Amino acid sequence: MNLRPLGRTGLKIAPLVFGGNVFGWTADEKTSFDLLSGFFDAGLNTVDTADVYSSWAPGNKGGESETIIGKWLKSGAVSRDKAIIITKVGSDLGEGRKGLSQKWIVQAVEDSLKRLQTDYIDLYLSHWPDASVPYEETLAAHTKLKEQGKIRAIGGSNLDAGQLQASLDAAAKNGLGRYDVLQPEYNLYDRGGFEGALADLCQAEEIGVITYFSLASGFLSGKYRTKDDTAGKARGSDVEKYLDDKGLRILAALDEIAAETGAKHAEIALAWLMAKPAVTAPIASATSLPQLESLVKAATLTLPADAIALLDKAGA
């Protein structure tokens, strides 16, 4: 598997990142272990999670995904130095445990390290912008953690171009570590938030980009064509918004390319992201081994130029 440099972090990652949001939600512990092992056995090397995953599932309180990953790491299925672990801080865990203050970051990283059963996190992301805390304070906390060896690289998620530039300016002015990685929402349907100024800034500043909702909550798998298809599905309500003229145009383009290449819709949608010059790797999840096999295929799929142009036009 060809590895890609993740911006200026010094980390090298495979072109597809496993989304750990399913662990403790739609994938139980045993299934999660099987998926993680299969993912790494295939030559892929990076897992994305967050302290808040998977708090939305009934009976959960947050931290379940990190806990499962930690148990898997502890099992010795893969050498720790062969696994790139990404996690995040900032989402609301209840009881005031949220945001990007120095006090909370220092506490939250210890909680994540304990759940992950490791002494360092490869990439630590600020999950959401926090207007109540200056960038200087947040970046100072991250920088200190990096100096202590508790994290290897710093990144941010859900920042627009203005926010990312402001964070870069604050880092430069104060001699602090900067956000070297961005995690934005970006897929064939949701393009406006990343394409343009934000993508240009990431390229100009050599910022690594790992995209989330890369398959639009599963819509780009092609299995949702009508509202009836979403009934009873874990992400059904999230998919309905894509069932409009634009979404159907994208599905038609995916149908055409799938017929020509023999690749599955999700594989094509992910390969489109991997071909974008500003993107290092998309994040995608699986809840079964057949789904995982498809993700692995996506990581080695190269789309012809005319297929990329067709998809560009369909989702414009």
Tab-separated table of N, CA, C and O in Angstrom, residues 1 6 38 56 122 126 131 140-141 149 240 257 305:
chain	number	residue	atom	x	y	z
A	1	MET	N	0.841	-1.191	0.000
A	1	MET	CA	0.000	0.000	0.000
A	1	MET	C	0.883	1.249	0.000
A	1	MET	O	1.767	1.384	0.846
A	6	LEU	N	1.334	13.055	5.525
A	6	LEU	CA	0.203	13.783	6.078
A	6	LEU	C	0.645	15.211	6.400
A	6	LEU	O	1.076	15.525	7.512
A	38	GLY	N	-8.500	-6.823	10.148
A	38	GLY	CA	-8.581	-6.964	8.694
A	38	GLY	C	-8.068	-5.739	7.970
A	38	GLY	O	-7.391	-5.837	6.933
A	56	TRP	N	-23.876	8.682	21.139
A	56	TRP	CA	-25.259	8.774	20.650
A	56	TRP	C	-26.009	7.445	20.718
A	56	TRP	O	-27.216	7.418	20.616
A	122	ASP	N	-1.086	9.731	17.997
A	122	ASP	CA	-0.348	10.167	16.809
A	122	ASP	C	-0.827	11.530	16.308
A	122	ASP	O	-0.013	12.377	15.946
A	126	SER	N	-8.497	19.286	17.429
A	126	SER	CA	-9.553	20.101	18.019
A	126	SER	C	-10.814	19.829	17.201
A	126	SER	O	-10.863	20.129	16.009
A	131	ALA	N	-15.317	29.495	20.053
A	131	ALA	CA	-15.161	30.949	20.014
A	131	ALA	C	-14.880	31.543	21.386
A	131	ALA	O	-14.431	32.684	21.491
A	140	ALA	N	-1.408	26.529	22.541
A	140	ALA	CA	-0.388	26.381	23.589
A	140	ALA	C	-0.559	25.054	24.312
A	140	ALA	O	0.426	24.370	24.636
A	141	ALA	N	-1.808	24.669	24.550
A	141	ALA	CA	-2.063	23.383	25.207
A	141	ALA	C	-1.603	22.228	24.332
A	141	ALA	O	-0.933	21.290	24.801
A	149	GLY	N	5.491	14.647	24.554
A	149	GLY	CA	5.447	13.351	23.888
A	149	GLY	C	4.112	12.646	23.983
A	149	GLY	O	4.000	11.482	23.599
A	240	GLU	N	-31.794	11.039	4.052
A	240	GLU	CA	-32.938	11.583	3.328
A	240	GLU	C	-32.642	12.899	2.615
A	240	GLU	O	-33.144	13.154	1.520
A	257	ILE	N	-20.347	4.713	-14.067
A	257	ILE	CA	-18.943	4.340	-13.858
A	257	ILE	C	-18.829	2.929	-13.293
A	257	ILE	O	-17.919	2.178	-13.648
A	305	ALA	N	-9.650	9.747	-16.129
A	305	ALA	CA	-9.946	11.180	-16.111
A	305	ALA	C	-11.379	11.488	-16.500
A	305	ALA	O	-12.009	12.396	-15.931
